[in-house]
Amino acid sequence: MGFLLRRLALLVPVLLVVSFLTFMLMTMLPGGPEVNFLGPQAVQDLSICDDPELDLNTRTACEDTIKIREELNLDDPLLVRYFTWLGNAVQGDFGDSVITGVPVSQTISERLPTSIALMLYAQAIALLIAIPVGIISAYRANGVVDKSTTGLSFALIALPSFVLALVLLFIFGKKLGWFPTRYDIDAAFRDKAKAMFLPALTLGLGLAAVYQRLLRTDLVATLHEDFIFMAKAKGIPARRILFRHALRPSMFSLITVVGIQVGALIGGAIVVEQIFLVPGLGLVITEGILRREFQIVQASVLVITFVYVMVNFVVDILYGFLDPRVRHARSAR
Amino acid sequence: MTGGKHVRKSGVSIRASRWARLVVVLMSLSLLAAACGGGDDDDDGGGGSDPTTETASDPEDEGEPVDGGDLVYGIEAESDGLNPTTNRFAIAGVEMGLAVFDPLTAFDEAGVAQPYLAESLTPNEDFSVWTIKLRAGIVFHDGTPLTSEAIKVHFEGILADPLTSLVPKQIFGSANPVTIVDDLTATVTMAGSVATFPAWLTAQFGMIASPTWIAAAKEDAALNQEPVGTGPFTIDSRQLNTQTKFVKNPDYWQEGLPHLDSVTFIIATDGQARNQNMQAGDLDMMHTTNPEHLNEYIEDDGFDEYIDELNEETFLMMNMTKPPFDDVRVRQALAYGLDRETVIELNDAGFGTIANGLFHPDNLFYTEVDNFPQYDPAMAQSLIDEYCTDVPAECDGGKITFEYKTTPSPDNDLFFQTVQELWSPLATISKIPVEQAAFITEAAVGNYEMVLYRQFGALDPDYDGAFIDQRSLGAISINWPRLDNDEIQALLLQQREEGDFETRKEIWGEITTKINEITPYIWINHTMWGIVAKLEVNGVVGFELPTGQTSYGMNEGRHSLANIWIG
């Protein structure tokens, strides 16, 4: 219990630090929200507004820019703006998009479930492929299967995701017609799951390659441990050795990387989202960065950070499950 | 002239590409005849000649419209919002806007703007005041009656917005140009003679929204995503950057329309993926400007294509206030030095027509202009040598140096590599990637040296005149190349005041000649806008307007949705 509370307590400072750093970095980027709100009319260097000879166009632009900066409090000190934002954020108010007027919380709540679904789907596909392949490769290390999967894994790791996406789309979507080529948000659950298969497969194959390599490496090392030789000497069947004795201690690297990938998948699957028209958070974040929409980037980073910390919290719990020594060491503290 | 080719495949034995060209030629000839007809321009805004009884070749008989069906339409971009008075409608935004709004006017097949939501538009003697009379008995989707108050709110809203006013403020006399005469009539006061005013009202600028909604959206900007117009469809749902769905307006003022139950716009920004979606049958229609894809569809019997190559141009644009492009010798040298056939071959798989001016040869406003620099490497080199002798500070190793700004995309990268290679004897070029959101800003504040651009697609070129107008020059300007020429300015204003189409055509020929002399643009090709549709999608072009004329075909990807049916 103490361990749980300590880990949960860490969540708050992590969120504060990450959100402040993001806020500060966004402020330092050239061009601000007034550029996005006013477009080409926004004046970035307000010193030109003091010129009495200004043409009408530019004078109007100056007035509009100054007005927007006042409305958005852009002239307040960084810390004041940050704490104002934080105060609203803890109440669930992340502000409105300066371009579309849509509340940021609405945008995120529309997109986050789809991103989570895609992430879980991709992870499931990756693990369903990686675990059995990793086990077989490790068990028959340097054999035909191991060498083939090694080559295939490196090829998948090297292949850009957009290439894989277009190839899968072309073969399974267009040519064979087995899956829809786009994700329809109004479709029934079953059709949505079918439409999400190709994007999840695109992401999952790349992950499977990495996971398979990690598991294979750790499993090969574990299979050379003394306790495995003891098990073999005792006549325990190979399958039982593999699944009962060797697999669990070999999973540490794998579950660590799976946890890390969660955040990357939620916010970083932009290419796949764009090609398969999956309305996830990746596109929203990218647009927010390109348009200097602070509110969207801030809120998205906060959400992803929260998910990251919670997932890694679960990973820590799993460590204890995989290795009782870890659990006992925690209890002893 | 309709908007280009309409190609149908149902049992036609002629190869589709030849059929398409035949249709274009027939349409162009018949509309040229229409344009030469002359006539009374009092009611048509002086934007062209009278409608003709000699119609263009009709599209193959599509049969009787059938009610029902849901259209799924893939478009290339999203719009920030759907408020015509405050949001930035690009082509995709205009197309969504046409679902929910009606414009005051619409182009007929002769390229003349006819009253659409308006019952009539009547100018005074010198075209400085226009009287707009609305049709009676029309109600917005929220129950607000359509009255002249809506016109006032509309125009004043546009002129009050710093972005949407950039182009239209050229033609208005003040920020409050509308005077209400009665419930259905209003007058609009122009800044001088503007014979072309009706032509300005066919897209965003003429889309009339509910004043009740506009007022509410001023208080709550999120309402910009829930547009309220008089159009054939009403907004059903909208998820930005994903899809927007409109459903049938059962109380639409045009009886019997619309035929469709719904239209869903899918935002598919990746051209390859959009193409795959279409070929897999997951879209019913889609936009595309990829000539290679269009040609594949033309060769494929399973789709219809509607192609407009007659209006917009693609070109390299130079900032004339920044060296080395402040010297005409450099601008012309690069024009002479660019083998545009090779550019098109490498970038568009050879499809596309080289442009030599503002107008495609089949465009109504085209007059033969032959003064654009054609490929001549020797001339190019001699001009660069001369420049580098006079201005050595701007040269390095006998070559000019400059920056080329571009948005990051595979197509743009390929284009840059092509021109960089072709210009390698003349110039050393550095590529500066700029993300899309900032690209237009950079052009507007003049923070660029050379960019690849698309423009001049308006059916009536007067609208595009704003982009070469001297009066918009300043620190922030939509006169992107900073073209500052008194002769062009005088011609621009002259054609705006001119009611006779032939005279305007001649003036535009002079403007094009002068622009080519100054060379702020290196023309590449006439942009090929295309719509691809499943065979069962009908009624896209060639329908009857409320005034009785046949509609214009498709202009830059824009077309009405009210008459589309599936069957």
Short mmCIF file of C-alpha atoms in Angstrom, two decimals, chain A residues 62-325:
data_model
loop_
_atom_site.label_atom_id
_atom_site.label_comp_id
_atom_site.label_asym_id
_atom_site.label_seq_id
_atom_site.Cartn_x
_atom_site.Cartn_y
_atom_site.Cartn_z
CA CYS A 62 -1.47 46.56 -35.36
CA GLU A 63 -4.73 47.38 -33.63
CA ASP A 64 -6.06 43.87 -34.14
CA THR A 65 -2.87 42.24 -32.93
CA ILE A 66 -2.73 44.38 -29.80
CA LYS A 67 -6.39 43.58 -29.09
CA ILE A 68 -5.83 39.84 -29.42
CA ARG A 69 -2.77 39.95 -27.20
CA GLU A 70 -4.82 41.73 -24.54
CA GLU A 71 -7.67 39.24 -24.82
CA LEU A 72 -5.33 36.26 -24.51
CA ASN A 73 -3.17 37.91 -21.81
CA LEU A 74 -0.10 37.33 -23.93
CA ASP A 75 1.71 40.23 -22.30
CA ASP A 76 1.49 38.72 -18.81
CA PRO A 77 4.63 37.10 -17.38
CA LEU A 78 5.14 33.45 -18.20
CA LEU A 79 4.50 32.20 -14.66
CA VAL A 80 1.28 34.18 -14.35
CA ARG A 81 0.01 32.75 -17.59
CA TYR A 82 1.07 29.25 -16.59
CA PHE A 83 -0.68 29.32 -13.21
CA THR A 84 -3.80 30.81 -14.79
CA TRP A 85 -3.80 27.94 -17.23
CA LEU A 86 -3.14 25.42 -14.45
CA GLY A 87 -5.94 26.75 -12.32
CA ASN A 88 -8.37 26.29 -15.18
CA ALA A 89 -6.92 22.93 -16.20
CA VAL A 90 -7.54 21.30 -12.82
CA GLN A 91 -11.19 22.22 -13.30
CA GLY A 92 -11.21 20.53 -16.69
CA ASP A 93 -11.16 23.80 -18.61
CA PHE A 94 -8.32 23.78 -21.10
CA GLY A 95 -9.64 26.79 -23.00
CA ASP A 96 -10.94 27.01 -26.53
CA SER A 97 -9.09 26.71 -29.79
CA VAL A 98 -8.33 30.26 -30.97
CA ILE A 99 -8.88 29.12 -34.55
CA THR A 100 -11.96 26.93 -34.42
CA GLY A 101 -13.52 28.07 -31.15
CA VAL A 102 -14.09 24.46 -30.13
CA PRO A 103 -13.29 23.71 -26.46
CA VAL A 104 -10.01 21.84 -26.23
CA SER A 105 -11.49 19.40 -23.73
CA GLN A 106 -14.15 18.49 -26.30
CA THR A 107 -11.52 17.85 -28.98
CA ILE A 108 -9.49 15.64 -26.67
CA SER A 109 -12.48 13.73 -25.36
CA GLU A 110 -13.53 13.03 -28.96
CA ARG A 111 -10.10 11.79 -29.97
CA LEU A 112 -8.61 10.12 -26.93
CA PRO A 113 -10.82 7.01 -26.88
CA THR A 114 -9.95 6.31 -30.53
CA SER A 115 -6.25 6.73 -29.83
CA ILE A 116 -6.45 4.43 -26.82
CA ALA A 117 -8.36 1.85 -28.84
CA LEU A 118 -5.79 1.99 -31.62
CA MET A 119 -2.97 1.72 -29.11
CA LEU A 120 -4.47 -1.31 -27.37
CA TYR A 121 -5.27 -2.98 -30.68
CA ALA A 122 -1.71 -2.39 -31.96
CA GLN A 123 -0.16 -3.62 -28.73
CA ALA A 124 -2.34 -6.74 -28.75
CA ILE A 125 -1.35 -7.55 -32.32
CA ALA A 126 2.30 -6.90 -31.52
CA LEU A 127 2.32 -9.13 -28.46
CA LEU A 128 0.33 -11.90 -30.12
CA ILE A 129 3.01 -12.03 -32.81
CA ALA A 130 6.09 -11.24 -30.74
CA ILE A 131 5.66 -13.62 -27.81
CA PRO A 132 5.28 -16.91 -29.69
CA VAL A 133 7.83 -15.93 -32.32
CA GLY A 134 10.24 -14.77 -29.63
CA ILE A 135 9.85 -18.02 -27.73
CA ILE A 136 10.40 -20.17 -30.81
CA SER A 137 13.39 -18.09 -31.89
CA ALA A 138 14.98 -18.31 -28.45
CA TYR A 139 14.29 -21.99 -28.05
CA ARG A 140 15.86 -22.74 -31.42
CA ALA A 141 18.42 -19.98 -31.32
CA ASN A 142 20.43 -19.61 -34.53
CA GLY A 143 18.17 -22.08 -36.27
CA VAL A 144 16.24 -21.48 -39.47
CA VAL A 145 13.25 -19.91 -37.75
CA ASP A 146 15.45 -17.66 -35.64
CA LYS A 147 17.46 -16.43 -38.58
CA SER A 148 14.36 -15.84 -40.70
CA THR A 149 12.57 -13.91 -38.01
CA THR A 150 15.71 -11.91 -37.27
CA GLY A 151 15.91 -10.80 -40.90
CA LEU A 152 12.20 -10.04 -41.04
CA SER A 153 12.35 -8.10 -37.77
CA PHE A 154 15.16 -5.87 -39.01
CA ALA A 155 13.28 -5.28 -42.25
CA LEU A 156 10.14 -4.26 -40.37
CA ILE A 157 12.09 -1.99 -38.03
CA ALA A 158 13.75 -0.29 -40.99
CA LEU A 159 10.57 0.09 -43.03
CA PRO A 160 8.91 3.51 -42.62
CA SER A 161 5.40 3.21 -41.27
CA PHE A 162 3.84 5.20 -44.10
CA VAL A 163 5.25 2.74 -46.65
CA LEU A 164 3.90 -0.22 -44.75
CA ALA A 165 0.57 1.53 -44.33
CA LEU A 166 0.17 2.22 -48.04
CA VAL A 167 1.21 -1.31 -48.96
CA LEU A 168 -1.29 -2.87 -46.54
CA LEU A 169 -3.95 -0.44 -47.70
CA PHE A 170 -3.28 -1.33 -51.31
CA ILE A 171 -3.20 -5.10 -50.88
CA PHE A 172 -5.80 -5.80 -48.22
CA GLY A 173 -7.98 -2.76 -48.67
CA LYS A 174 -8.08 -2.05 -52.34
CA LYS A 175 -7.01 -5.19 -54.17
CA LEU A 176 -8.45 -7.91 -51.95
CA GLY A 177 -11.18 -5.79 -50.38
CA TRP A 178 -10.85 -7.64 -47.07
CA PHE A 179 -10.86 -4.50 -44.96
CA PRO A 180 -12.24 -0.98 -45.32
CA THR A 181 -9.67 1.56 -46.47
CA ARG A 182 -10.89 4.20 -44.07
CA TYR A 183 -12.23 4.40 -40.55
CA ASP A 184 -15.87 5.47 -40.32
CA ILE A 185 -16.73 7.10 -37.01
CA ASP A 186 -20.43 6.47 -37.54
CA ALA A 187 -20.08 2.75 -38.18
CA ALA A 188 -21.17 0.00 -35.78
CA PHE A 189 -18.61 -1.31 -33.31
CA ARG A 190 -17.87 -4.43 -35.32
CA ASP A 191 -17.25 -2.40 -38.51
CA LYS A 192 -15.08 0.04 -36.59
CA ALA A 193 -13.00 -2.85 -35.26
CA LYS A 194 -12.62 -4.18 -38.77
CA ALA A 195 -11.69 -0.74 -40.10
CA MET A 196 -9.12 -0.32 -37.34
CA PHE A 197 -7.39 -3.61 -38.11
CA LEU A 198 -5.11 -2.37 -40.89
CA PRO A 199 -3.91 0.73 -39.00
CA ALA A 200 -3.37 -1.37 -35.89
CA LEU A 201 -1.52 -3.96 -37.94
CA THR A 202 0.69 -1.25 -39.43
CA LEU A 203 1.68 -0.09 -35.99
CA GLY A 204 1.70 -3.57 -34.49
CA LEU A 205 4.08 -5.11 -37.02
CA GLY A 206 6.76 -2.54 -36.28
CA LEU A 207 6.29 -3.05 -32.56
CA ALA A 208 6.25 -6.84 -32.91
CA ALA A 209 9.67 -6.71 -34.52
CA VAL A 210 11.12 -4.80 -31.58
CA TYR A 211 9.31 -6.85 -28.93
CA GLN A 212 10.32 -10.11 -30.55
CA ARG A 213 13.99 -9.10 -30.55
CA LEU A 214 13.86 -8.05 -26.90
CA LEU A 215 12.11 -11.18 -25.73
CA ARG A 216 14.32 -13.44 -27.77
CA THR A 217 17.49 -11.88 -26.37
CA ASP A 218 16.31 -12.05 -22.75
CA LEU A 219 14.96 -15.55 -23.16
CA VAL A 220 18.19 -16.85 -24.67
CA ALA A 221 20.06 -15.44 -21.67
CA THR A 222 17.57 -16.95 -19.23
CA LEU A 223 17.74 -20.35 -20.90
CA HIS A 224 21.45 -20.42 -20.04
CA GLU A 225 20.82 -19.87 -16.35
CA ASP A 226 21.68 -22.62 -13.89
CA PHE A 227 18.12 -23.08 -12.72
CA ILE A 228 17.09 -23.98 -16.26
CA PHE A 229 19.79 -26.62 -16.47
CA MET A 230 18.58 -27.93 -13.12
CA ALA A 231 15.04 -28.08 -14.46
CA LYS A 232 16.21 -29.97 -17.53
CA ALA A 233 18.22 -32.34 -15.35
CA LYS A 234 15.12 -33.03 -13.31
CA GLY A 235 13.39 -34.10 -16.52
CA ILE A 236 10.86 -31.29 -16.64
CA PRO A 237 9.36 -31.10 -20.18
CA ALA A 238 10.70 -28.37 -22.43
CA ARG A 239 7.32 -26.67 -22.81
CA ARG A 240 6.91 -26.39 -19.03
CA ILE A 241 10.45 -25.06 -18.69
CA LEU A 242 9.80 -22.45 -21.32
CA PHE A 243 6.44 -21.19 -20.13
CA ARG A 244 6.62 -21.89 -16.41
CA HIS A 245 10.22 -21.11 -15.59
CA ALA A 246 11.94 -19.15 -18.34
CA LEU A 247 9.33 -16.81 -19.75
CA ARG A 248 8.42 -14.82 -16.67
CA PRO A 249 11.89 -13.63 -15.72
CA SER A 250 12.53 -12.79 -19.39
CA MET A 251 9.64 -10.38 -19.65
CA PHE A 252 11.11 -7.40 -17.79
CA SER A 253 12.57 -5.65 -20.82
CA LEU A 254 9.50 -6.43 -22.86
CA ILE A 255 6.95 -4.99 -20.48
CA THR A 256 9.15 -1.94 -19.87
CA VAL A 257 9.22 -1.16 -23.58
CA VAL A 258 5.52 -1.94 -23.96
CA GLY A 259 4.84 0.64 -21.27
CA ILE A 260 7.02 3.22 -22.95
CA GLN A 261 5.34 2.63 -26.30
CA VAL A 262 1.93 3.45 -24.89
CA GLY A 263 2.56 7.17 -24.86
CA ALA A 264 4.27 7.09 -28.24
CA LEU A 265 1.29 5.34 -29.77
CA ILE A 266 -1.33 7.61 -28.27
CA GLY A 267 0.22 10.84 -29.47
CA GLY A 268 2.56 9.75 -32.21
CA ALA A 269 0.60 7.65 -34.66
CA ILE A 270 -0.01 10.61 -36.93
CA VAL A 271 1.09 8.97 -40.18
CA VAL A 272 -1.18 5.99 -39.68
CA GLU A 273 -4.03 8.23 -38.55
CA GLN A 274 -3.69 10.34 -41.65
CA ILE A 275 -3.50 7.47 -44.12
CA PHE A 276 -6.34 5.44 -42.65
CA LEU A 277 -8.38 8.47 -41.56
CA VAL A 278 -8.43 7.41 -37.93
CA PRO A 279 -9.42 10.44 -35.84
CA GLY A 280 -6.80 10.13 -33.13
CA LEU A 281 -4.86 12.51 -30.95
CA GLY A 282 -1.71 12.42 -33.09
CA LEU A 283 -3.11 14.65 -35.81
CA VAL A 284 -4.57 17.05 -33.26
CA ILE A 285 -1.24 17.46 -31.48
CA THR A 286 0.67 17.94 -34.73
CA GLU A 287 -1.78 20.57 -35.94
CA GLY A 288 -1.60 22.25 -32.57
CA ILE A 289 2.18 22.45 -32.76
CA LEU A 290 2.21 23.72 -36.33
CA ARG A 291 -0.40 26.36 -35.57
CA ARG A 292 1.09 27.35 -32.21
CA GLU A 293 -2.17 26.48 -30.48
CA PHE A 294 -0.82 26.39 -26.96
CA GLN A 295 -4.00 25.15 -25.36
CA ILE A 296 -4.24 22.04 -27.48
CA VAL A 297 -0.59 21.09 -27.10
CA GLN A 298 -0.63 21.73 -23.35
CA ALA A 299 -3.76 19.70 -22.77
CA SER A 300 -2.62 16.84 -24.98
CA VAL A 301 0.78 16.64 -23.32
CA LEU A 302 -0.88 16.63 -19.91
CA VAL A 303 -3.16 13.79 -20.90
CA ILE A 304 -0.37 11.74 -22.43
CA THR A 305 1.85 12.33 -19.41
CA PHE A 306 -0.92 11.18 -17.13
CA VAL A 307 -1.36 8.03 -19.18
CA TYR A 308 2.40 7.43 -19.24
CA VAL A 309 2.72 7.69 -15.50
CA MET A 310 -0.28 5.45 -14.86
CA VAL A 311 0.90 2.85 -17.35
CA ASN A 312 4.37 2.77 -15.88
CA PHE A 313 2.79 2.46 -12.49
CA VAL A 314 1.04 -0.66 -13.76
CA VAL A 315 4.34 -1.87 -15.22
CA ASP A 316 5.92 -1.52 -11.79
CA ILE A 317 3.13 -3.64 -10.32
CA LEU A 318 3.74 -6.22 -13.00
CA TYR A 319 7.42 -6.39 -12.08
CA GLY A 320 6.36 -7.54 -8.66
CA PHE A 321 4.09 -10.11 -10.22
CA LEU A 322 6.78 -11.41 -12.51
CA ASP A 323 9.44 -11.58 -9.84
CA PRO A 324 8.30 -12.19 -6.25
CA ARG A 325 11.66 -10.95 -4.97
#
